[in-house]
PDB file of C-alpha atoms in Angstrom:
ATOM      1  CA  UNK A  27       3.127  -8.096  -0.999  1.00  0.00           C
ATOM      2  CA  UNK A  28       5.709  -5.451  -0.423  1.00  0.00           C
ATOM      3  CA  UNK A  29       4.040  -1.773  -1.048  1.00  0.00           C
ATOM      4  CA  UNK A  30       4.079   1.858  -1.656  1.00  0.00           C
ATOM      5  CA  UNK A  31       0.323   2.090  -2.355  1.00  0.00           C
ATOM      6  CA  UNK A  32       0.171   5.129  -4.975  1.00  0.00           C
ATOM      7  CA  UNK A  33       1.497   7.299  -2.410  1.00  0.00           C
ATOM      8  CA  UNK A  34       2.387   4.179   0.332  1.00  0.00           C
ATOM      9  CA  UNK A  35       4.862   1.180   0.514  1.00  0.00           C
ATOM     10  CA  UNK A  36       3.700  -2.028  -0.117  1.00  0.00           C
ATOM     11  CA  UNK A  37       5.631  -5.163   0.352  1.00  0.00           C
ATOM     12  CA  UNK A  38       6.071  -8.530  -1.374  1.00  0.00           C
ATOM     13  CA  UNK A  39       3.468 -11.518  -2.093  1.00  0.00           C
ATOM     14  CA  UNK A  40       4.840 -14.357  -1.283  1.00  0.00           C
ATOM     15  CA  UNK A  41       3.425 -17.913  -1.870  1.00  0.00           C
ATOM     16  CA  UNK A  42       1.600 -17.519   0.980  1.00  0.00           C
ATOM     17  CA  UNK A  43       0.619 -13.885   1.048  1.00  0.00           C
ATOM     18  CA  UNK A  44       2.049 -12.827   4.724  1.00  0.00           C
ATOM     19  CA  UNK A  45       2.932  -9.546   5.487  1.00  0.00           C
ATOM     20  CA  UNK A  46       5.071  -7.714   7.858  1.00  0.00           C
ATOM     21  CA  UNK A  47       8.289  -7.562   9.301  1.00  0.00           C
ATOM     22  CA  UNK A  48      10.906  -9.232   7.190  1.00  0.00           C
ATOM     23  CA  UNK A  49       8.653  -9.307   4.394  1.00  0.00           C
ATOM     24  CA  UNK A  50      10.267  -7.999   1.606  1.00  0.00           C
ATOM     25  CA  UNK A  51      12.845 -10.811   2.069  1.00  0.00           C
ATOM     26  CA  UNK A  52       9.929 -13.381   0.429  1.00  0.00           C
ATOM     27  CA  UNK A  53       9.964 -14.061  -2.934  1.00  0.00           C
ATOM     28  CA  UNK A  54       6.812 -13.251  -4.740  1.00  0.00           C
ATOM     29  CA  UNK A  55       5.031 -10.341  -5.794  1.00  0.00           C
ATOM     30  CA  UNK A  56       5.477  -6.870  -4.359  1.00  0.00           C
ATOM     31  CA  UNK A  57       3.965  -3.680  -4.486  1.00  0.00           C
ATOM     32  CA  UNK A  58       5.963  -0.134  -3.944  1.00  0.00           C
ATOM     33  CA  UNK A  59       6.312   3.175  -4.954  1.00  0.00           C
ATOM     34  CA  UNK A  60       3.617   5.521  -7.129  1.00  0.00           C
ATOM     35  CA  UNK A  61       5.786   4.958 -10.222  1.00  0.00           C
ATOM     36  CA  UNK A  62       5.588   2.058 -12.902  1.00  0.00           C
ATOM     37  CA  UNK A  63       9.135   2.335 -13.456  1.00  0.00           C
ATOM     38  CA  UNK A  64      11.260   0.217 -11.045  1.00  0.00           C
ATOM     39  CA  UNK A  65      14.305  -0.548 -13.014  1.00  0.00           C
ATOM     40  CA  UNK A  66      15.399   2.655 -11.477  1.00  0.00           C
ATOM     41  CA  UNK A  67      14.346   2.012  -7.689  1.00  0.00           C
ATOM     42  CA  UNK A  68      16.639   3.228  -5.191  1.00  0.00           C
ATOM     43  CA  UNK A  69      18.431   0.545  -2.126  1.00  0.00           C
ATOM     44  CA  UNK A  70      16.119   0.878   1.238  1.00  0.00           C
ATOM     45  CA  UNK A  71      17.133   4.248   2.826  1.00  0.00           C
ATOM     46  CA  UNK A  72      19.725   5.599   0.988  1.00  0.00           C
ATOM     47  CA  UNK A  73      20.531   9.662   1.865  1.00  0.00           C
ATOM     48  CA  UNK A  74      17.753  11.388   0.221  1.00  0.00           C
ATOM     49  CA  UNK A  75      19.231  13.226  -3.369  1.00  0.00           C
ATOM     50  CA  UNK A  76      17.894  16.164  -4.259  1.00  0.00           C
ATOM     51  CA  UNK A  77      15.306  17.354  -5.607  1.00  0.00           C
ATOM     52  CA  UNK A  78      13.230  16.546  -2.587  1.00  0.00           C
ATOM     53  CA  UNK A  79      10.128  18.786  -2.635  1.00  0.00           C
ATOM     54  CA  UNK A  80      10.254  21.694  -1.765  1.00  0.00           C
ATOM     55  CA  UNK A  81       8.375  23.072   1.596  1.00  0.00           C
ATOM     56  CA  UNK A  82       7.750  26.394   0.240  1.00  0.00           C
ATOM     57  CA  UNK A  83       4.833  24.730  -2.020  1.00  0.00           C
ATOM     58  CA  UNK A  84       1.566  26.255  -1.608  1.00  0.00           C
ATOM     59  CA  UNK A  85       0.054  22.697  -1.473  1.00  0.00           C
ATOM     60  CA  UNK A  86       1.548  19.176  -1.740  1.00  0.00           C
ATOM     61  CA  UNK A  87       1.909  17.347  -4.501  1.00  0.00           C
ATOM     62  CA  UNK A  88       1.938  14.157  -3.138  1.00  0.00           C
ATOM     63  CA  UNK A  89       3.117  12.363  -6.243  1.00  0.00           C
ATOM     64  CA  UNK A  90       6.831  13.642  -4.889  1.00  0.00           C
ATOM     65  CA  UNK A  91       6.305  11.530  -1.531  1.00  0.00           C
ATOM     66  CA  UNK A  92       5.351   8.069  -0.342  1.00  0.00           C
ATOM     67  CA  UNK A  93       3.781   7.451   3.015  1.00  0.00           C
ATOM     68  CA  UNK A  94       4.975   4.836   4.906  1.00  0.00           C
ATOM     69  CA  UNK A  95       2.909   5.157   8.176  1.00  0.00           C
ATOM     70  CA  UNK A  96       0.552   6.921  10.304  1.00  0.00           C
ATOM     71  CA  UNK A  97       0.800   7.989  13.982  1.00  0.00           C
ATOM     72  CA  UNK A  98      -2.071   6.527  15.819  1.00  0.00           C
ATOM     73  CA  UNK A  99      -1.260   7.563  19.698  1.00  0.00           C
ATOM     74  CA  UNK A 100       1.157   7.999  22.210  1.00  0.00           C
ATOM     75  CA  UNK A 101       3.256   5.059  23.801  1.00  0.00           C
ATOM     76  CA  UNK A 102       3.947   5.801  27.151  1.00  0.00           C
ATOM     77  CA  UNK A 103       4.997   9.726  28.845  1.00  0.00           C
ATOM     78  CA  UNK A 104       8.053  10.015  27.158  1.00  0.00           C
ATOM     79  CA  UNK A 105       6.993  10.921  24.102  1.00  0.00           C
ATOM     80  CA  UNK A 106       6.960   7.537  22.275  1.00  0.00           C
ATOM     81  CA  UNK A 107       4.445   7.307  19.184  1.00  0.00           C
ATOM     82  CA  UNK A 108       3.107   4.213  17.997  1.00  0.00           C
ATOM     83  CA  UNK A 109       2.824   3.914  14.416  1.00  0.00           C
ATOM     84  CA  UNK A 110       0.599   2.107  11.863  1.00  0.00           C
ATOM     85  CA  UNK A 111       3.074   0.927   8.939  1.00  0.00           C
ATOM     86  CA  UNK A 112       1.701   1.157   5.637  1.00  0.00           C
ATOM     87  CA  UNK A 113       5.346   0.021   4.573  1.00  0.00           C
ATOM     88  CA  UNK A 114       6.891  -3.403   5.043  1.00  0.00           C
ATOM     89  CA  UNK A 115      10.071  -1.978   5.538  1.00  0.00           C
ATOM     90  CA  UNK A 116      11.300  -2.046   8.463  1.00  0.00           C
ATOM     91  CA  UNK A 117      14.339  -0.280   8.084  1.00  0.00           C
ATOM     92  CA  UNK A 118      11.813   3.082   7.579  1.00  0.00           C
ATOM     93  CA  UNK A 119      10.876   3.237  11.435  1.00  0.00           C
ATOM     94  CA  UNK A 120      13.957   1.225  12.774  1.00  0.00           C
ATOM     95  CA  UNK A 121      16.855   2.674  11.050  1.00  0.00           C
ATOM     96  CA  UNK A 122      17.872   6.083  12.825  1.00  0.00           C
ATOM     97  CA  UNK A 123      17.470   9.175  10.106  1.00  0.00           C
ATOM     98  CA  UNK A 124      15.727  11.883   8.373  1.00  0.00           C
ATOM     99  CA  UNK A 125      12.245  11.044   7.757  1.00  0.00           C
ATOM    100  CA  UNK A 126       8.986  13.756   6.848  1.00  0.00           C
ATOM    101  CA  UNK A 127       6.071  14.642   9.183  1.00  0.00           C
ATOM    102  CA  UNK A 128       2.995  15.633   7.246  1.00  0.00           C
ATOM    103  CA  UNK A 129       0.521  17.524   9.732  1.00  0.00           C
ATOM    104  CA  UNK A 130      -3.150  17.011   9.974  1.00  0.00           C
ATOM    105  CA  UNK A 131      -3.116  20.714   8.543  1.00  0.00           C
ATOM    106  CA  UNK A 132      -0.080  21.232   7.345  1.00  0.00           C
ATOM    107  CA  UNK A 133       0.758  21.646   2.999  1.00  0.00           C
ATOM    108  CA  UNK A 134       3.802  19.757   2.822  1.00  0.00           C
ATOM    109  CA  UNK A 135       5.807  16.920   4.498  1.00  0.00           C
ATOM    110  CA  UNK A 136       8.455  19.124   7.020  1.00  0.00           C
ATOM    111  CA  UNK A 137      11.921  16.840   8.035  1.00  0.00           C
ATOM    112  CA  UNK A 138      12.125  15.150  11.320  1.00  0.00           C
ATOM    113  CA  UNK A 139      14.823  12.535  12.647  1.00  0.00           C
ATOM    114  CA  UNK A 140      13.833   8.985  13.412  1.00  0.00           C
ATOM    115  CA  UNK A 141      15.735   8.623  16.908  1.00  0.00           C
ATOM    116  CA  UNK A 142      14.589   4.707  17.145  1.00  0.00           C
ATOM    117  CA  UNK A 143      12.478   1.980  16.221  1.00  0.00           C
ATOM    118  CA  UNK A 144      10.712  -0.695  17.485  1.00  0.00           C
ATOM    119  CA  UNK A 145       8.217  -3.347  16.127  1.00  0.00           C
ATOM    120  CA  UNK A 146       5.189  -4.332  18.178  1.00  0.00           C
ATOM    121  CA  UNK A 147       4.428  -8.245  16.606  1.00  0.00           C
ATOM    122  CA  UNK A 148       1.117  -8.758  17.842  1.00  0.00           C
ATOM    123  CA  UNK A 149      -0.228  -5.182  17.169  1.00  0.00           C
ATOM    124  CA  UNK A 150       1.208  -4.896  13.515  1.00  0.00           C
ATOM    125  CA  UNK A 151       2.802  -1.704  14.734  1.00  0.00           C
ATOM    126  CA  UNK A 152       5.443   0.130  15.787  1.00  0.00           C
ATOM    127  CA  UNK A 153       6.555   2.186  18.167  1.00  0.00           C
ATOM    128  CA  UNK A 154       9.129   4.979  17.358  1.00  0.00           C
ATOM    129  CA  UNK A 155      10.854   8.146  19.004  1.00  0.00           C
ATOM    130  CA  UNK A 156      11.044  11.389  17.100  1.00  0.00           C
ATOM    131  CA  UNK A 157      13.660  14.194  17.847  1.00  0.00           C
ATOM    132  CA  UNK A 158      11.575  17.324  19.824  1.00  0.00           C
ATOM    133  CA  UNK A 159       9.222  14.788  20.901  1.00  0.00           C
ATOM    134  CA  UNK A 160       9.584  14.573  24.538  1.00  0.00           C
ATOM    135  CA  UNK A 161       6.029  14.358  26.826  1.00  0.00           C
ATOM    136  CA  UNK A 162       2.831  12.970  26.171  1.00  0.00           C
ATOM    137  CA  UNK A 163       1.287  16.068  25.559  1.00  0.00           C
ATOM    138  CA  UNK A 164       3.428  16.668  22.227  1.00  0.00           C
ATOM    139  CA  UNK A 165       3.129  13.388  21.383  1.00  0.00           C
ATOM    140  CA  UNK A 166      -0.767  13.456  21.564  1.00  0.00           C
ATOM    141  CA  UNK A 167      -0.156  16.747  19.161  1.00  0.00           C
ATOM    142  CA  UNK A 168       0.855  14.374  16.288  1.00  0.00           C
ATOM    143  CA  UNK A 169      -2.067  11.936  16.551  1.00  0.00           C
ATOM    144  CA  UNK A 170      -3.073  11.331  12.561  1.00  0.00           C
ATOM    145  CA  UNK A 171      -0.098  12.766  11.263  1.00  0.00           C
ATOM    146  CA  UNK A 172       1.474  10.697   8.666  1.00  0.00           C
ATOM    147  CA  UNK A 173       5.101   9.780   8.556  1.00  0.00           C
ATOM    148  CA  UNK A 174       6.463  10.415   4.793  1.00  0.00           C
ATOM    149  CA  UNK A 175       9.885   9.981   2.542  1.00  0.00           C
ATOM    150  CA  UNK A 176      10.604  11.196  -0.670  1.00  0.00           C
ATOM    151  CA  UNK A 177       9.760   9.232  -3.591  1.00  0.00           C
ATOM    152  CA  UNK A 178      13.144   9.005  -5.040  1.00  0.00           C
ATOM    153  CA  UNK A 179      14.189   7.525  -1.709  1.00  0.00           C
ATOM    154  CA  UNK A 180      11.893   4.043  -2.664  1.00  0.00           C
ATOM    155  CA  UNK A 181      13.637   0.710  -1.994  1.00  0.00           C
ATOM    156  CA  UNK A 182      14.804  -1.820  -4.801  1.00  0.00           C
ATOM    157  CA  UNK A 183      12.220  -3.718  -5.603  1.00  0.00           C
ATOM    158  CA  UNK A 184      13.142  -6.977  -6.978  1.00  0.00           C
ATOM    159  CA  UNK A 185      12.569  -9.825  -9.727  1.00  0.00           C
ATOM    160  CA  UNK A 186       8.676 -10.466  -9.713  1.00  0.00           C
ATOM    161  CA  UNK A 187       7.404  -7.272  -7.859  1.00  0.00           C
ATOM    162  CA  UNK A 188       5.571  -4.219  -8.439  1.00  0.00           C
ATOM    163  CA  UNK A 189       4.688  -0.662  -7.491  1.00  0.00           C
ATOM    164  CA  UNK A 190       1.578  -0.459  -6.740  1.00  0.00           C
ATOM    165  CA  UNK A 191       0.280   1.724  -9.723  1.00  0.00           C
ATOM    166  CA  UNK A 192       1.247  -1.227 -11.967  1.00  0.00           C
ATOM    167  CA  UNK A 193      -1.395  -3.229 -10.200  1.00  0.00           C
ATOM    168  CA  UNK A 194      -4.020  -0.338 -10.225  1.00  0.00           C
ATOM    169  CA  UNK A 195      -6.029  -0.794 -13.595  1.00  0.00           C
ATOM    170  CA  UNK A 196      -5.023  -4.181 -14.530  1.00  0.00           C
ATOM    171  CA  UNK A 197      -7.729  -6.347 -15.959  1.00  0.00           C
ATOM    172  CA  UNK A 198      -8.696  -9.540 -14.325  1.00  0.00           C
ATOM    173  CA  UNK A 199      -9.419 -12.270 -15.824  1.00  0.00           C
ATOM    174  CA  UNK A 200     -10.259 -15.807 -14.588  1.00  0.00           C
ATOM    175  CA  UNK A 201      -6.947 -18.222 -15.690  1.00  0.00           C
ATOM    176  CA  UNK A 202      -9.210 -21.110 -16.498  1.00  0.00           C
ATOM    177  CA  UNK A 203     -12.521 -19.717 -18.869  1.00  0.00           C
ATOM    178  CA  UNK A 204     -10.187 -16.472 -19.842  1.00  0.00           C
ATOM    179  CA  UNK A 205     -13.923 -14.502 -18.537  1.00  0.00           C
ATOM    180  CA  UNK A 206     -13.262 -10.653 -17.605  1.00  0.00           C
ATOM    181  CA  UNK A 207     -13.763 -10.058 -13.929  1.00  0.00           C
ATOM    182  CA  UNK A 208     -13.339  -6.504 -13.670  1.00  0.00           C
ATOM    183  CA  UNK A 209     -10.325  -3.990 -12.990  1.00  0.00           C
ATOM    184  CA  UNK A 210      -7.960  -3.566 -10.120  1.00  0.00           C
ATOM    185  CA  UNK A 211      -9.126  -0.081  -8.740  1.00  0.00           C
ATOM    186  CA  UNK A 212      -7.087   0.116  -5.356  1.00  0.00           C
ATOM    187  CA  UNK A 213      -4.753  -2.071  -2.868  1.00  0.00           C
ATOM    188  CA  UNK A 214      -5.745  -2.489   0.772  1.00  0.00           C
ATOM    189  CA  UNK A 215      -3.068  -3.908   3.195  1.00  0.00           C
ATOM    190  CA  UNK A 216      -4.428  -6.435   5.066  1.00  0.00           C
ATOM    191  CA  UNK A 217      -3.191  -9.950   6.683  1.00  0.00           C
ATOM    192  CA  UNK A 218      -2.704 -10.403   2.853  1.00  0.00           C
ATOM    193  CA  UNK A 219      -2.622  -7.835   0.992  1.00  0.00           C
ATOM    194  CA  UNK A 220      -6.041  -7.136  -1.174  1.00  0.00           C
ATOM    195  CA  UNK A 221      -6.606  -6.812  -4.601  1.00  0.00           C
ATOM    196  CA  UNK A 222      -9.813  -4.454  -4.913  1.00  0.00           C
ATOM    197  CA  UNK A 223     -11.829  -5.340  -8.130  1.00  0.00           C
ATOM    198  CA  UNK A 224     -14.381  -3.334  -9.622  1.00  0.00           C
ATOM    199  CA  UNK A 225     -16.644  -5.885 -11.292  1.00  0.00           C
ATOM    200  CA  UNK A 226     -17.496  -5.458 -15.073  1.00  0.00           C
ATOM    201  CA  UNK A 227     -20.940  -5.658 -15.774  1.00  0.00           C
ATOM    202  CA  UNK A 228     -21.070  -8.510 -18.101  1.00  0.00           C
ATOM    203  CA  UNK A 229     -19.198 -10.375 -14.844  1.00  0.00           C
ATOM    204  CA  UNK A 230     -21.943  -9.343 -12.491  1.00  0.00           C
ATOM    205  CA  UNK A 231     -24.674  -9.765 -15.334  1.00  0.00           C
ATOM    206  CA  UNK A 232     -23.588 -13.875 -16.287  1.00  0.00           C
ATOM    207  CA  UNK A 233     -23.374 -14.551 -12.330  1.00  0.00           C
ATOM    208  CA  UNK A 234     -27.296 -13.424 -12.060  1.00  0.00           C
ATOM    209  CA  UNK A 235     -26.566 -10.648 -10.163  1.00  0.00           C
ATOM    210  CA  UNK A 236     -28.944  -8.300 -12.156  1.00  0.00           C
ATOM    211  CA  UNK A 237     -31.520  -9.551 -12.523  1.00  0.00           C
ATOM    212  CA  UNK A 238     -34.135  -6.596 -13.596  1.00  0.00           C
ATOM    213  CA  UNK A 239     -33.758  -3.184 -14.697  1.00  0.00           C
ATOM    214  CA  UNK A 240     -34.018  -1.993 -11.301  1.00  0.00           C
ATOM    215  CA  UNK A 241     -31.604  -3.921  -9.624  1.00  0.00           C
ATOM    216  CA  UNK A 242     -29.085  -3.681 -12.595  1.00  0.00           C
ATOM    217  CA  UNK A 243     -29.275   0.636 -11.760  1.00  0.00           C
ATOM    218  CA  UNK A 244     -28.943  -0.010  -8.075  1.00  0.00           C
ATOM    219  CA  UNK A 245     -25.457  -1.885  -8.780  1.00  0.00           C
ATOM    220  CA  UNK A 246     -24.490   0.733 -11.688  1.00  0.00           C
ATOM    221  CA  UNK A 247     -24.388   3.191  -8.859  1.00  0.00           C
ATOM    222  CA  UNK A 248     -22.675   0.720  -6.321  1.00  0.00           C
ATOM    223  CA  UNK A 249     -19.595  -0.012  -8.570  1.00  0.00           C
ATOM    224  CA  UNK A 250     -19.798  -3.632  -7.173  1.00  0.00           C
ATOM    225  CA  UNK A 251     -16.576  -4.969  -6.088  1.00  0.00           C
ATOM    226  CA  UNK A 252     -14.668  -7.977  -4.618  1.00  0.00           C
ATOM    227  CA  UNK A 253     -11.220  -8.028  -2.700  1.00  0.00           C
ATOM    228  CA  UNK A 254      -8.783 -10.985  -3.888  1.00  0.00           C
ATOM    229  CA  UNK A 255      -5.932 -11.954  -2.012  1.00  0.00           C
ATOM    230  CA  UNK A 256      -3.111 -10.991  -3.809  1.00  0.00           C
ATOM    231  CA  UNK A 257      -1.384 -14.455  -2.920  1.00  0.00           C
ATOM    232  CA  UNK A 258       0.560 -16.622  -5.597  1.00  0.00           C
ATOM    233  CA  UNK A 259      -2.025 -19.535  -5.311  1.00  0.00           C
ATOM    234  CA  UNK A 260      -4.828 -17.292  -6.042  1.00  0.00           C
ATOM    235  CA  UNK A 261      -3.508 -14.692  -8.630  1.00  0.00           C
ATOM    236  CA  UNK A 262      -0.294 -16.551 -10.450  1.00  0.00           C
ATOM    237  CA  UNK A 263      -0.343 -14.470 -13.421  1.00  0.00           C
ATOM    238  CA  UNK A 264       0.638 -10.849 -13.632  1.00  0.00           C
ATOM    239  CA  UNK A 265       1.253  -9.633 -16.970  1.00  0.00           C
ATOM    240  CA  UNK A 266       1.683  -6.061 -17.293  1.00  0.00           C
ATOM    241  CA  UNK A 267       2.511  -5.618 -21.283  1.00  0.00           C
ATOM    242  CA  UNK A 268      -0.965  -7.123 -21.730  1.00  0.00           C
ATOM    243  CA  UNK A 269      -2.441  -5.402 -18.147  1.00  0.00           C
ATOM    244  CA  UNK A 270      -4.003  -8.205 -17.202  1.00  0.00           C
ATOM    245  CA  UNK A 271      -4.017 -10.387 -13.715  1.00  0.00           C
ATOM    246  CA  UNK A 272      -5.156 -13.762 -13.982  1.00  0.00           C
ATOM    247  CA  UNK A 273      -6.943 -15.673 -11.533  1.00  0.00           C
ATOM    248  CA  UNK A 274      -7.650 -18.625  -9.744  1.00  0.00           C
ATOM    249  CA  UNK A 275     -10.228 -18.300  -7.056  1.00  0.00           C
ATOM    250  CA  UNK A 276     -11.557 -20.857  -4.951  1.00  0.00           C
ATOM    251  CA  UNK A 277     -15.590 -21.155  -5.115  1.00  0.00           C
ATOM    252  CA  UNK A 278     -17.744 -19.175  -3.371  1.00  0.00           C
ATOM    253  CA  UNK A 279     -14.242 -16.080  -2.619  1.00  0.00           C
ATOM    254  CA  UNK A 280     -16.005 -13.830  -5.595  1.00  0.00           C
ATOM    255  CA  UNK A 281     -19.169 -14.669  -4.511  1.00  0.00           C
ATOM    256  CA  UNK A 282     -18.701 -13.901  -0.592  1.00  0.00           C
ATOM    257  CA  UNK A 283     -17.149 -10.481  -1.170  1.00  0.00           C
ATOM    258  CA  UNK A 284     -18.972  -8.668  -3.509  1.00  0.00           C
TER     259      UNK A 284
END
């Protein structure tokens, strides 16, 4: 599943829910971008168009960005970073160009150029080089920074995928009894991507999960939830005129996670 996760990229479910590089070539559902409208989705990387926000703000509004990774440490003593991708685009941290650096203290994304790009297969990372970025030390500076675009610079998103706000606060429902689950309340990359439900109560209730007054006010407090694999065997129906997912889980997957 291809995403922009409210404010991050999110890539493409395909039939069998992988991820990573060269996913958003599967067909299947995606997620990306913090808007429900994709008809107007820009092409992967085109020259950002103004208006990109503007770093005189007082404090981000984040709704103008998307994230698309995070800088977890130094590679090497040249000032390599290795980043954690919370985009399954490739082209954002392999494609030379303008990309935004959002400091651990900082109140807006500032530009930076991507110099090059690398992806790391066994790690699910990659490994980049930023312009100014040339020892360890300064590399070491920008540990939890997050790497950001614009959000009028998100990629086409194609026939049978989503941004990821379409997904949050969809209904589930199981495909075979038509019984409410709960609601989609976030998306959590993963080997698959995850579908976090919060369950409804009358879900929780009919499973005998409360089963006294007590217990039934621990869980209200808990907000008892699952994660689904957003994977076309498991969730084939995504309708989002009548905001609801349908699902088919195998025994025991609701069960297990909540």
């Amino acid at each position: 599943m291809k995403h922009e996760e409210a404010n991050k990229e999110i890539g493409g479910r395909g039939a069998e829910g992988q991820r990573g590089r060269g996913a958003e070539k599967q067909r299947g559902k995606r997620v990306g971008g913090n808007s429900k409208n994709n008809k107007n989705a820009q092409s992967p990387i085109p020259s950002p168009q103004p208006p990109v926000p503007s770093p005189q703000s007082p404090a981000p509004n984040l709704d103008d960005w998307l994230e698309i990774g995070k800088i977890v440490s130094p590679q090497g003593l040249s000032g390599e970073l290795k980043v954690y991708p919370v985009s399954d685009f490739p082209e954002r941290f392999e494609v030379p160009g303008k990309r935004w650096l959002l400091r651990l203290d900082g109140t807006e994304p500032q530009p930076i150029e991507l110099l090059t790009g690398r992806y790391i297969s066994n790690k699910n990372l990659y490994v980049i080089k930023l312009a100014g970025v040339e020892t360890c030390d300064q590399a070491e500076a920008l540990r939890g920074c997050k790497l950001m675009v614009p959000a009028s610079d998100r990629p086409q998103l194609g026939e049978d995928e989503y941004h990821v706000l379409d997904l949050i606060g969809l209904e589930v429902f199981m495909q075979a009894s038509g019984e409410l689950v709960g609601t989609v309340v976030n998306i959590i990359p993963a080997g698959n991507d995850l579908l976090e439900v919060k369950l409804h109560p009358s879900f929780t209730t009919d499973k005998g999960q409360m089963t006294n007054d007590k217990e039934q006010a621990t869980n209200d407090k808990k907000q008892k939830t699952v994660l689904i694999p957003f994977v076309e065997a498991i969730a084939p129906i995504v309708d989002l005129k009548s905001n609801r997912i349908e699902i088919t889980p195998p025994p025991g997957l609701l069960e297990i996670n909540n």
